[in-house]
Short mmCIF file of C-alpha atoms and ligand atoms in Angstrom, two decimals:
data_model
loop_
_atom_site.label_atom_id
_atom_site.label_comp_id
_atom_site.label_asym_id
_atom_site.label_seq_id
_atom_site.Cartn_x
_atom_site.Cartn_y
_atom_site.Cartn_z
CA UNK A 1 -24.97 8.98 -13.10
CA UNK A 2 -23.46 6.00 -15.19
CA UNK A 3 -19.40 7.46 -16.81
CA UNK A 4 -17.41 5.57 -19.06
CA UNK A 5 -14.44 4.80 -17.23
CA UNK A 6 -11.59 3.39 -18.43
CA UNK A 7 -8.71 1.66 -15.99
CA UNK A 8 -5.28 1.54 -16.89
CA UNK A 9 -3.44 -1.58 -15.25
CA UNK A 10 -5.22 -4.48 -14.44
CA UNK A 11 -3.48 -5.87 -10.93
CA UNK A 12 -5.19 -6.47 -8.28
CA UNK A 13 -5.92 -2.63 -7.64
CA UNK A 14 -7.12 -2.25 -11.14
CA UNK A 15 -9.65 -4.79 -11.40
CA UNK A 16 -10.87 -4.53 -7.74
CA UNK A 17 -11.45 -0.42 -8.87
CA UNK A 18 -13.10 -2.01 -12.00
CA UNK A 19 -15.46 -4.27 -10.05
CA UNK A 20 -16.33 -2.06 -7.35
CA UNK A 21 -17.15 0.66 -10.74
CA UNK A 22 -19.37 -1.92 -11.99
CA UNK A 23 -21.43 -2.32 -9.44
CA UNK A 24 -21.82 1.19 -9.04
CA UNK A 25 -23.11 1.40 -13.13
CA UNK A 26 -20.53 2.56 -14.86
CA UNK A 27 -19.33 1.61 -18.50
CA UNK A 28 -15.85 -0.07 -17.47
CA UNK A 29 -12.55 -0.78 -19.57
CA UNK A 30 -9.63 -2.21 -18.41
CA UNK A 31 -6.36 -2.16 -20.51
CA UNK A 32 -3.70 -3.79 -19.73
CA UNK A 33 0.20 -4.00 -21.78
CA UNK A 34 -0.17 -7.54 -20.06
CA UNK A 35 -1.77 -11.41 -20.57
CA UNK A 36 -3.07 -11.30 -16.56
CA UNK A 37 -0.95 -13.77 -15.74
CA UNK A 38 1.85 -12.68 -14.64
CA UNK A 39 3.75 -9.83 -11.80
CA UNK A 40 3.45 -8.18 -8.52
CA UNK A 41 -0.26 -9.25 -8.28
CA UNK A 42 0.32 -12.94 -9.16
CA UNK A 43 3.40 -13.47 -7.54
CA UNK A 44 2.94 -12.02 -3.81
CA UNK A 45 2.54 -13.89 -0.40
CA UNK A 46 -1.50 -13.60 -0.45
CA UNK A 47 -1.46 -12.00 2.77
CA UNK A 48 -4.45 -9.40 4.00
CA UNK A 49 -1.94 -7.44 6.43
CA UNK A 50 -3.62 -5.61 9.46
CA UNK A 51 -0.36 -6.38 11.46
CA UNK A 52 2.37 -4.52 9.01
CA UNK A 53 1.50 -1.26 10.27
CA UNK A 54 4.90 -0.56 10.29
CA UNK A 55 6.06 1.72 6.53
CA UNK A 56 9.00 0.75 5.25
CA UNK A 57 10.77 4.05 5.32
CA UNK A 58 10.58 3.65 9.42
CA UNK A 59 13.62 4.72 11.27
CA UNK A 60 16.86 2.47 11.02
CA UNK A 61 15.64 1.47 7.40
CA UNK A 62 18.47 3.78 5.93
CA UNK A 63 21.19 2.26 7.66
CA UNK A 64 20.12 -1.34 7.15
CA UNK A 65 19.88 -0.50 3.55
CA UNK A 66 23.73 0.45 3.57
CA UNK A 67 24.66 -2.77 5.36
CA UNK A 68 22.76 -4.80 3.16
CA UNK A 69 24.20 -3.07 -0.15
CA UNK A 70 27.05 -5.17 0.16
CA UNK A 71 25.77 -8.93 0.77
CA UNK A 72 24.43 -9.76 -2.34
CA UNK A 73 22.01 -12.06 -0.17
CA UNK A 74 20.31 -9.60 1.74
CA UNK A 75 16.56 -8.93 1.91
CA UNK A 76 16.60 -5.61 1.52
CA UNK A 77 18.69 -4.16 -1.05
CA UNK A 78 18.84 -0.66 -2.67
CA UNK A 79 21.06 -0.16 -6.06
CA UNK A 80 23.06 3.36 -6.17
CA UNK A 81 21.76 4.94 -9.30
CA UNK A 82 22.50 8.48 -10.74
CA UNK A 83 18.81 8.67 -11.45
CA UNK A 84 17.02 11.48 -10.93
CA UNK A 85 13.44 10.09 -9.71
CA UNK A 86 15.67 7.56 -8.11
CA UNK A 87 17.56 10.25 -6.11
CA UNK A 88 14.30 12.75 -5.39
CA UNK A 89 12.39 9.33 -4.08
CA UNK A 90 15.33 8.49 -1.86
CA UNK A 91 15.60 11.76 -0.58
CA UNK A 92 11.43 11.91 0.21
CA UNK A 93 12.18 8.13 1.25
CA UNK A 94 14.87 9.69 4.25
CA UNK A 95 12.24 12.58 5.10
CA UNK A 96 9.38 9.83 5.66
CA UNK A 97 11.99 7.77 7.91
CA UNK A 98 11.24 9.88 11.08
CA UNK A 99 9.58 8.26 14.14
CA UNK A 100 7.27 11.42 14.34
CA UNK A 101 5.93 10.56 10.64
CA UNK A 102 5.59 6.92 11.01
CA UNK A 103 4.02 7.51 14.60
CA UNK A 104 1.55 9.53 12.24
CA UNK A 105 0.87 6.68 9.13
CA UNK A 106 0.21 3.86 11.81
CA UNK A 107 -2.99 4.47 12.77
CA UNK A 108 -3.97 5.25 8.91
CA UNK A 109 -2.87 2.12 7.54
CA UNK A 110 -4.30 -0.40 10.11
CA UNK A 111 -7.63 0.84 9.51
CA UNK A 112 -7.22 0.89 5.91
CA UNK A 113 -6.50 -2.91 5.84
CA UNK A 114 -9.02 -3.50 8.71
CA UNK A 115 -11.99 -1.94 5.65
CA UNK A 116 -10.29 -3.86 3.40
CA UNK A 117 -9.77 -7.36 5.16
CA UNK A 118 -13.81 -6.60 5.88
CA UNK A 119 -14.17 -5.83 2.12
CA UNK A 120 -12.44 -9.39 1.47
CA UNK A 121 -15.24 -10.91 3.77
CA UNK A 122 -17.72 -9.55 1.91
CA UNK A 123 -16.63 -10.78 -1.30
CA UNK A 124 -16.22 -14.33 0.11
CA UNK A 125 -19.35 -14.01 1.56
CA UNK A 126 -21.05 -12.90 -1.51
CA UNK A 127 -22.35 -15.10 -4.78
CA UNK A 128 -19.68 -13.29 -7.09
CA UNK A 129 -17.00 -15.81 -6.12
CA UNK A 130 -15.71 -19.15 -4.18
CA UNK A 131 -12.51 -18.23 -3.43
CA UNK A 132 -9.87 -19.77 -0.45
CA UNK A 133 -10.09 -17.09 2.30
CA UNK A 134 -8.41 -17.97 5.90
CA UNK A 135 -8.01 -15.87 8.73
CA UNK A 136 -5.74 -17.90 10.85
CA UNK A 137 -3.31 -14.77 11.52
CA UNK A 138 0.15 -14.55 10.95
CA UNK A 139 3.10 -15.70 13.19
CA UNK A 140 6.44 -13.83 13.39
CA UNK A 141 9.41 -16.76 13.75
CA UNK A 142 12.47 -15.40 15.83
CA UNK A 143 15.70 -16.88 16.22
CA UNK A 144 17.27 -14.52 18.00
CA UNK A 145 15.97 -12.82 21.25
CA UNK A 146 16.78 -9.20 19.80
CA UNK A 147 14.47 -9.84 16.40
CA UNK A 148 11.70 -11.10 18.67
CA UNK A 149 12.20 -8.20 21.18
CA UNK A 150 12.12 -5.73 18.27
CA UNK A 151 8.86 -7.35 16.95
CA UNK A 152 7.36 -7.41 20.43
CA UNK A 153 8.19 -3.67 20.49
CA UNK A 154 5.93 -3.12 17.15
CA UNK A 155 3.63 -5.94 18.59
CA UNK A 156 2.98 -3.49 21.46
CA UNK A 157 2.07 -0.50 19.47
CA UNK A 158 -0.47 -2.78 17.32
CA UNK A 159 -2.07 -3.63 20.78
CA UNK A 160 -2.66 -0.20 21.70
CA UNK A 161 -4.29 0.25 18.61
CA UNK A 162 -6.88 -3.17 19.48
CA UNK A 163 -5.32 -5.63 17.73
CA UNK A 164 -5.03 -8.98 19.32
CA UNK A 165 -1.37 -10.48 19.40
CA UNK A 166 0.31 -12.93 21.88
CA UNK A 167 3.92 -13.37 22.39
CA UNK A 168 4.51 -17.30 21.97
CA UNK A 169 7.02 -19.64 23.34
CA UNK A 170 9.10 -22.35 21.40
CA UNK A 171 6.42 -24.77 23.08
CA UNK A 172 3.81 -22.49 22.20
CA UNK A 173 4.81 -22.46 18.81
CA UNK A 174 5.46 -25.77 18.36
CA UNK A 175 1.63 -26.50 19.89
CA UNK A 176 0.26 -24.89 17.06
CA UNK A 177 2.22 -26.36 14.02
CA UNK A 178 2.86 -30.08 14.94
CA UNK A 179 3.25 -31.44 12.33
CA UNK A 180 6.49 -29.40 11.67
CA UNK A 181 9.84 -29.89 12.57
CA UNK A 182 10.77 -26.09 13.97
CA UNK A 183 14.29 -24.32 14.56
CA UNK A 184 13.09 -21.03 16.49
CA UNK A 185 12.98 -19.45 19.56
CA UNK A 186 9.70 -18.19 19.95
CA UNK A 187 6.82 -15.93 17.64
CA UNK A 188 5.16 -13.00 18.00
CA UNK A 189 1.41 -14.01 16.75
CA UNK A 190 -0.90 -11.37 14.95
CA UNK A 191 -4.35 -12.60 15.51
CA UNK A 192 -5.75 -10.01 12.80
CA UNK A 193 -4.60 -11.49 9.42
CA UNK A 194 -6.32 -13.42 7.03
CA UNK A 195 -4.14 -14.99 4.02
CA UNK A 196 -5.70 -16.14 0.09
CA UNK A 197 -3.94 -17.44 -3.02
CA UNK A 198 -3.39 -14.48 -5.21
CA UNK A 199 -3.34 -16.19 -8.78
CA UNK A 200 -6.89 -17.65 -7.96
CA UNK A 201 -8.58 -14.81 -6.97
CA UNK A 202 -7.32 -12.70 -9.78
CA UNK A 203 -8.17 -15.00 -12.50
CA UNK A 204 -11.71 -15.16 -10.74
CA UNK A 205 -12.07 -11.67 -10.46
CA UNK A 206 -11.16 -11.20 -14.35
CA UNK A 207 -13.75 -13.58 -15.56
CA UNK A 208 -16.59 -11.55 -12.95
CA UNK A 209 -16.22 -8.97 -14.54
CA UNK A 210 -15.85 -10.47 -18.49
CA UNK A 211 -19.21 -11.60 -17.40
CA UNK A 212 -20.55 -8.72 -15.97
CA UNK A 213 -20.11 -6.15 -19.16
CA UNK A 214 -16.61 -5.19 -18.19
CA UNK A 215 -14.47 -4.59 -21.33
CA UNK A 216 -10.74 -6.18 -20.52
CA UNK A 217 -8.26 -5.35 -23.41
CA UNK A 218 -5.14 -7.42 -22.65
CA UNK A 219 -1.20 -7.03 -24.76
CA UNK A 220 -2.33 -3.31 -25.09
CA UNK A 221 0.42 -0.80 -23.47
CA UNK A 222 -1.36 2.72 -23.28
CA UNK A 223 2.00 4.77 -25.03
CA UNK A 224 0.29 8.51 -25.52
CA UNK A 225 -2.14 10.55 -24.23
CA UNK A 226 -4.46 13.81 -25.35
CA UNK A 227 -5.18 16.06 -22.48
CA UNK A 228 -7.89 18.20 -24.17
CA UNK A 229 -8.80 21.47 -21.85
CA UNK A 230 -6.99 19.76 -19.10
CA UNK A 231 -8.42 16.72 -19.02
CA UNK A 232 -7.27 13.30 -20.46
CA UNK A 233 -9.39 12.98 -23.31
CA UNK A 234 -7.58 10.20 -25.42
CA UNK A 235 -5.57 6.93 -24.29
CA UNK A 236 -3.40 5.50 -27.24
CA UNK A 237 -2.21 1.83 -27.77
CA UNK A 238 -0.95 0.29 -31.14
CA UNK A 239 -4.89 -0.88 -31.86
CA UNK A 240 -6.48 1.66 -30.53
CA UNK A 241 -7.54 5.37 -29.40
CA UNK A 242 -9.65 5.23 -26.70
CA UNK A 243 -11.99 7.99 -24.91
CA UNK A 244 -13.92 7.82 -21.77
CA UNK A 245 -15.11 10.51 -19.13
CA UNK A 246 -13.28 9.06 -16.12
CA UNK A 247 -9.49 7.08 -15.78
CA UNK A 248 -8.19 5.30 -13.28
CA UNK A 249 -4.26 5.25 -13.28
CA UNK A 250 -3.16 1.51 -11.41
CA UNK A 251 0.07 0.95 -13.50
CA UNK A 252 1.77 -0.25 -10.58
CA UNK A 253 5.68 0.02 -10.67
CA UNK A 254 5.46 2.05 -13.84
CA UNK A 255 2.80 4.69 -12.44
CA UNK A 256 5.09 7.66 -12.21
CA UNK A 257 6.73 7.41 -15.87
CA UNK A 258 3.31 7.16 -17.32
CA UNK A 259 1.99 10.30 -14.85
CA UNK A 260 4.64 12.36 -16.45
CA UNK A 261 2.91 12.18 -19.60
CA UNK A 262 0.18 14.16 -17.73
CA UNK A 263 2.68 16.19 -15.78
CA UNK A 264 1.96 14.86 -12.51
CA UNK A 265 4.69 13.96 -10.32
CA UNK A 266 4.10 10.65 -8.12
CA UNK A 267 7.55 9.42 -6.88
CA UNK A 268 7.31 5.36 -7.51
CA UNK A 269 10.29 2.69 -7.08
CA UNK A 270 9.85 -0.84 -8.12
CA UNK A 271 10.51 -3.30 -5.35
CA UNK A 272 11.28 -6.36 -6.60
CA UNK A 273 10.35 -9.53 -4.70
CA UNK A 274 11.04 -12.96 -5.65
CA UNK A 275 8.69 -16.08 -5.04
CA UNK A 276 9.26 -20.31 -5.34
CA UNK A 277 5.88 -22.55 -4.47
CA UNK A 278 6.87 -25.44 -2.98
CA UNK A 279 4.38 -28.23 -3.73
CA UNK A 280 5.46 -31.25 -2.15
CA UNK A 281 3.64 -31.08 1.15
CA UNK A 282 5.43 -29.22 3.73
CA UNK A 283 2.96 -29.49 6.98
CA UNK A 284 2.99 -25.73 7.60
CA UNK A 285 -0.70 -24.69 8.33
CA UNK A 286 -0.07 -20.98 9.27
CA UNK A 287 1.09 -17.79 7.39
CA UNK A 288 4.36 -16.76 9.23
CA UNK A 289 7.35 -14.10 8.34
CA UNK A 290 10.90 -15.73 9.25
CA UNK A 291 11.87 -13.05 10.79
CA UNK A 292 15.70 -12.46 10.77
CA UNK A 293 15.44 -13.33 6.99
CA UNK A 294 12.24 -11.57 6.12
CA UNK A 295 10.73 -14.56 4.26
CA UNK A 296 6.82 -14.43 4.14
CA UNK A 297 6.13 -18.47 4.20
CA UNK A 298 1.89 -18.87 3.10
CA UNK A 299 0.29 -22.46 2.66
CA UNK A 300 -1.42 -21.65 -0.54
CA UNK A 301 -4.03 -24.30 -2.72
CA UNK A 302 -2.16 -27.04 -3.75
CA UNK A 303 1.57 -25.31 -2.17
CA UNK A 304 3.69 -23.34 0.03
CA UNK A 305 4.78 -19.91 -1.07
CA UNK A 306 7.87 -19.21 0.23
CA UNK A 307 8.53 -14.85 -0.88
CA UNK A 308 10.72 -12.28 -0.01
CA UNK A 309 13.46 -9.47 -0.64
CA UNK A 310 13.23 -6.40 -1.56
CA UNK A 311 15.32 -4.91 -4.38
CA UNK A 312 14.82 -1.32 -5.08
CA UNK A 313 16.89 -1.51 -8.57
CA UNK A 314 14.76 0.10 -11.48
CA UNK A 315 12.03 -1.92 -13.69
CA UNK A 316 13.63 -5.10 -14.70
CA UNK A 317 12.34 -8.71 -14.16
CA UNK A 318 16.09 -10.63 -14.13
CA UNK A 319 15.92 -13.06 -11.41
CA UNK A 320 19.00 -13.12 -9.49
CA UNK A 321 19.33 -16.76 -8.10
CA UNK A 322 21.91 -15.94 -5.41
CA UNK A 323 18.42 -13.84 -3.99
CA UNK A 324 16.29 -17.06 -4.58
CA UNK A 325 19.05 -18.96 -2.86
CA UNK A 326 18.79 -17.17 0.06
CA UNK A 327 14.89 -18.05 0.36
CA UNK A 328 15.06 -21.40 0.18
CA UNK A 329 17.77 -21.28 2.60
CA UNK A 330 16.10 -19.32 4.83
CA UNK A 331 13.31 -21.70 4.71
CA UNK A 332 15.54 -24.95 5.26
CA UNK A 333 16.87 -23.29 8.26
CA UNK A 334 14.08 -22.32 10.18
CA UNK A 335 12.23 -25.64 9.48
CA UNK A 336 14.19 -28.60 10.06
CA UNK A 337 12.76 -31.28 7.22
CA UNK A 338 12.17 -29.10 4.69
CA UNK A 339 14.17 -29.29 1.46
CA UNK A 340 13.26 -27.01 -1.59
CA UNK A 341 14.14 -28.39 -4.52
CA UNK A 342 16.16 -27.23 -7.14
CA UNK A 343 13.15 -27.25 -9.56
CA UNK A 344 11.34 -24.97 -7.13
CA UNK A 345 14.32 -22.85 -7.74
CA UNK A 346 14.52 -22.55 -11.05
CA UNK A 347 10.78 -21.71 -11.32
CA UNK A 348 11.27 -18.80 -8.94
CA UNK A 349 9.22 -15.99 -10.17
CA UNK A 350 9.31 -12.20 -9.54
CA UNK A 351 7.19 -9.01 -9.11
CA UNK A 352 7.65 -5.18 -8.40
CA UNK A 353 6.16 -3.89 -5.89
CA UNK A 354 4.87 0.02 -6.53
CA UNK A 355 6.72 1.75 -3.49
CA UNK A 356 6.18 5.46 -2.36
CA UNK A 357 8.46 6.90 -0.08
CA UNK A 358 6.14 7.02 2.75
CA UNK A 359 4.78 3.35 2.57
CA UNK A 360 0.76 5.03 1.81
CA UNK A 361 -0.45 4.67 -0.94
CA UNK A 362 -1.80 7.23 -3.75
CA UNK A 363 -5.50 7.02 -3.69
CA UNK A 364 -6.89 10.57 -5.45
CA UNK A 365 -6.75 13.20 -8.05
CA UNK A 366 -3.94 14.91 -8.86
CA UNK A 367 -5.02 18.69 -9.13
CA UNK A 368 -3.17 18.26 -12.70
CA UNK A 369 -5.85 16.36 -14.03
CA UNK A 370 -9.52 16.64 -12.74
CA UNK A 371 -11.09 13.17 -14.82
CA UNK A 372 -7.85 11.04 -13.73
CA UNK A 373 -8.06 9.05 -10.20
CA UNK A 374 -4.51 7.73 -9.08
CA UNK A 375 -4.52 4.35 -7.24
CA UNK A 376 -1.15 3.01 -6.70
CA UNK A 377 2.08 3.11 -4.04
CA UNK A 378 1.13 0.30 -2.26
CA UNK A 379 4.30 -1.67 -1.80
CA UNK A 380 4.07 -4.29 0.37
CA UNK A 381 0.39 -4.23 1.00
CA UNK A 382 -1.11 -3.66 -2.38
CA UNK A 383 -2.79 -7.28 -2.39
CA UNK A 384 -4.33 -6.40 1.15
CA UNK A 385 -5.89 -2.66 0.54
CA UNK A 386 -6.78 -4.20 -3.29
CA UNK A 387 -10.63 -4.05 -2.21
CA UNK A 388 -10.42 -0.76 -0.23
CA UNK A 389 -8.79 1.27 -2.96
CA UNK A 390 -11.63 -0.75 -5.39
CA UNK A 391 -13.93 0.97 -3.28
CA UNK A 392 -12.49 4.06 -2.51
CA UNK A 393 -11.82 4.88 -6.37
CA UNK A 394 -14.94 4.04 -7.38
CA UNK A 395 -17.02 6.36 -4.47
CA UNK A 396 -14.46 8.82 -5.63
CA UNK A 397 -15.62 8.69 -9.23
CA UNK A 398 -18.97 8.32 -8.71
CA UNK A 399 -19.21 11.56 -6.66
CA UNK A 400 -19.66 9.88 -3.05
CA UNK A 401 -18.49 10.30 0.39
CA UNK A 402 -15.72 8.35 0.50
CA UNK A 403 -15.78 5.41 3.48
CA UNK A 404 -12.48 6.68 4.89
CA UNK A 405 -10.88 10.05 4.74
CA UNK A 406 -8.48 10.10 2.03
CA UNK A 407 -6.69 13.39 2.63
CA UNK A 408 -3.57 11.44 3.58
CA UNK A 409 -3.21 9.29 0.64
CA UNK A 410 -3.44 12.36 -1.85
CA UNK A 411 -1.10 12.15 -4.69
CA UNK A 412 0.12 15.88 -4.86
CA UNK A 413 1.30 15.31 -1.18
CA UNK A 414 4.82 16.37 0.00
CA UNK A 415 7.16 14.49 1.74
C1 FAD B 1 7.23 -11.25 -3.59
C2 FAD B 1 6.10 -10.32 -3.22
C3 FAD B 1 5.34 -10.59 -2.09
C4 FAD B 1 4.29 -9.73 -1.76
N1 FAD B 1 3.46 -10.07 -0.71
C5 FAD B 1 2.38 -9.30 -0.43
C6 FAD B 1 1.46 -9.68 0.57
O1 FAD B 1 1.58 -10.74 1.18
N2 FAD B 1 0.42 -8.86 0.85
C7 FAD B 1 0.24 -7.68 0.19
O2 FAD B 1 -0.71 -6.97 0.50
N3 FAD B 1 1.06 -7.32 -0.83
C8 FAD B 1 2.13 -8.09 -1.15
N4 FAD B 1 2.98 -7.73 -2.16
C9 FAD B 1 2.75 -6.45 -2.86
C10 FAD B 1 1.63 -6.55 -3.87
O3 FAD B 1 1.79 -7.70 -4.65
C11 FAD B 1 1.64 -5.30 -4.76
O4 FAD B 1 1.59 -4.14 -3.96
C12 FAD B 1 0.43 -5.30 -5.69
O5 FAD B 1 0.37 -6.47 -6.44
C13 FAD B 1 0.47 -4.10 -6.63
O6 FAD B 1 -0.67 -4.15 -7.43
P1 FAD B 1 -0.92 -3.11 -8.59
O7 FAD B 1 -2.20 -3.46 -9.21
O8 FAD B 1 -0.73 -1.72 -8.05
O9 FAD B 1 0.32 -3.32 -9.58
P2 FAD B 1 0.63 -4.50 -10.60
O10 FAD B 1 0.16 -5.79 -10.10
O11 FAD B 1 2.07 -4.36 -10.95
O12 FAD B 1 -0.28 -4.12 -11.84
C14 FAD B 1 0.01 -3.00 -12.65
C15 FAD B 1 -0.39 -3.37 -14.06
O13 FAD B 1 -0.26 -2.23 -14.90
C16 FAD B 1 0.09 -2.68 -16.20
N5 FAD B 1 0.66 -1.54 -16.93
C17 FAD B 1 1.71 -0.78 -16.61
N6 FAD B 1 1.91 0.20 -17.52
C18 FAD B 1 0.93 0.05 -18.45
C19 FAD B 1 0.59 0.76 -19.64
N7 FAD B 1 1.27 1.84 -20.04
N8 FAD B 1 -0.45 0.31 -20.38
C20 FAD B 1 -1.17 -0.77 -19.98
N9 FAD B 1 -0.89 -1.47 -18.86
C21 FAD B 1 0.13 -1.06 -18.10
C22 FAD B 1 1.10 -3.80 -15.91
O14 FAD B 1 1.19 -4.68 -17.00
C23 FAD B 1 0.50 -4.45 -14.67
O15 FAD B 1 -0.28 -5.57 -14.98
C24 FAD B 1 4.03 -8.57 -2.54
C25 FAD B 1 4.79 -8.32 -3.68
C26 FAD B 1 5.82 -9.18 -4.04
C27 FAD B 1 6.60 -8.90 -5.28
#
């Protein structure tokens, strides 16, 4: 049966909901406070990420937090606030960090980024769109023999679960990228991901589904809601009221403010990440993470992405350069010739990243609101499971069997 449904948030998980809906039939809105040019979904490495199976609240995560509080160049960065969703995520964030919990999520994110690298194959394979798509894997730089030890410990666990990764030599390394002047030790190489250029496939995907009957309503911010005998019945902006039979909540970063409007609680912190494109050509053929620096480094069309750090500090877009500094020097240390210029800099851009405090994502009703699917909490991989939440939301709301048991990525969960 055809619904009206109406998205909120139009990333990359609310237009991949929105084209997997239209297929299905349904009568599709999309509103967005935003132009669809900018954020998370725009500004992120591009990578489809079978290999990070690893959450972020893993064990040791706390401690490096603390360490890192203090260099104001560190990847990984957490800002004390008397907050109180800041506090109640931190504490669910230190309940998640157990190895007997992440032992648990492993196994459920790989395959959810296995459907959705297949998903991604599909739509390059289909007529919709003509998109870049590479699977040449990702490579893990090391410079010291304790990060690449570390990696080759996760490496291990990715094997048991059938994924194909090799544990390269300098040499080895070197074999593979020669046209690049490299200052590491060794790599551990994930044979399973695949790597795209976000801002291309997104404006792509928008025009689909312009074409395809799909109402987009851009600079509109939903501000109120009517919940009419417990369902969302009305969605306000400044221009408009608008009604539909089915939503789809994929605000990203600002998910659980607007949930509270509905009384749902879904504990989100922003992430903040920071990108520079580099497009003077820089030889590098293959997606790799530097690893002591946790720089994601992608050869995108027409650049090189070079993205990283993670700032858990509230909703704010203010670039702090010493941050982009430490990219771009993170980049000129681990290859040899490359120099990112201070133009590069300066056009560093930035995104926040919708974390949960178990690393899975919210994919589900709430049992608050029965017409309202929740699709968001994807931190680090939302650009990767874009296709499979698409998917999943719209088998949801159209009354199907879902492809992959969902149970764990409910949004009234505990942690
Ligand atoms: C530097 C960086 C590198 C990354 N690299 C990768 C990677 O390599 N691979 C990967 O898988 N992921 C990566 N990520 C993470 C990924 O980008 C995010 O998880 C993903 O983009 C989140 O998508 P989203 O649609 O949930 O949120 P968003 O893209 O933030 O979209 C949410 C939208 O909701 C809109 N909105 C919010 N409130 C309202 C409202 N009230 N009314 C109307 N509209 C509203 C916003 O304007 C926004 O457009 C990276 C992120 C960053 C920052």
């Amino acid at each position: 049966m055809s619904k009206k449904v109406v998205i909120i948030g139009g990333g990359i998980i609310g237009l991949c909901s929105a084209y997997y809906l239209q297929k299905e039939g349904h009568q599709v809105t999309v509103v967005d406070k935003s132009d669809f040019t900018s954020g998370a979904s725009y500004v992120n490495a591009g990578y489809i990420t079978p290999s990070h199976i690893v959450p972020l609240s893993a064990p040791g995560m706390i401690t490096k937090g603390i360490k890192w509080m203090f260099n104001s160049e560190s990847p990984f960065y957490v800002k004390p606030r008397l907050d109180n969703d800041f506090l109640k995520w931190s504490w669910a964030f230190k309940k998640s960090a157990t190895k007997a919990k992440v032992a648990k999520s492993i196994p459920i994110i790989k395959d959810i980024n296995i459907f959705s690298r297949a998903l991604y194959e599909d739509l390059k394979n289909s007529k919709d769109f003509d998109f870049s798509y590479d699977h040449k894997g990702l490579l893990m730089y090391y410079q010291t023999e304790k990060a690449g030890a570390e990696e080759w410990n996760t490496a291990k666990k990715a094997i048991a679960l059938g994924l194909q990764v090799k544990n390269l030599t300098k040499a080895e390394v070197q074999k593979i990228e020669p046209d690049v002047a490299l200052n590491v030790n060794g790599a551990i190489y994930y044979h399973s991901d695949a790597h795209m250029t976000p801002n291309n496939f997104m404006q792509q995907l928008k025009r689909y589904l312009e074409q395809h009957g799909v109402e987009i309503l851009s600079n509109e911010e939903v501000e109120d809601v009517t919940v009419l005998a417990g369902k969302l019945h009305i969605l306000k902006t400044k221009k408009r009221s608008i009604t539909a039979d089915e939503f789809v909540l994929a605000t990203g970063s600002w998910s659980q403010n607007f949930a509270k409007k509905l009384n749902i609680n879904i504990p989100v912190q922003a992430g903040k990440g920071y990108s520079i494109n580099v497009k003077k050509e820089t030889n590098i053929t293959i997606p790799t993470i530097l690893m002591e620096a946790k720089v994601a480094v992608t050869p995108m069309e027409g650049f090189t992405r070079f993205a990283g750090t993670m700032e858990i500090g509230g909703i704010n877009h203010t670039i702090n350069p010493k941050r982009v500094n430490a990219i771009a020097k993170a980049g000129e240390l681990y290859y040899r010739d490359l120099k990112i210029s201070d133009i590069a800099k300066q056009n560093a851009k930035c995104g926040l990243r919708p974390c949960s405090p178990d690393g899975l994502p919210y994919i589900g009703k709430s049992i608050h609101c029965p017409n309202l699917t929740i699709a968001t909490g994807h931190a680090m991989m939302g650009w990767s499971l874009g296709p499979a939440t698409g998917k999943l939301v719209s088998e949801n709301i159209s009354d199907k069997k879902t492809s992959l048991e969902i149970d764990s990525f409910h949004p009234d969960r505990r942690f």
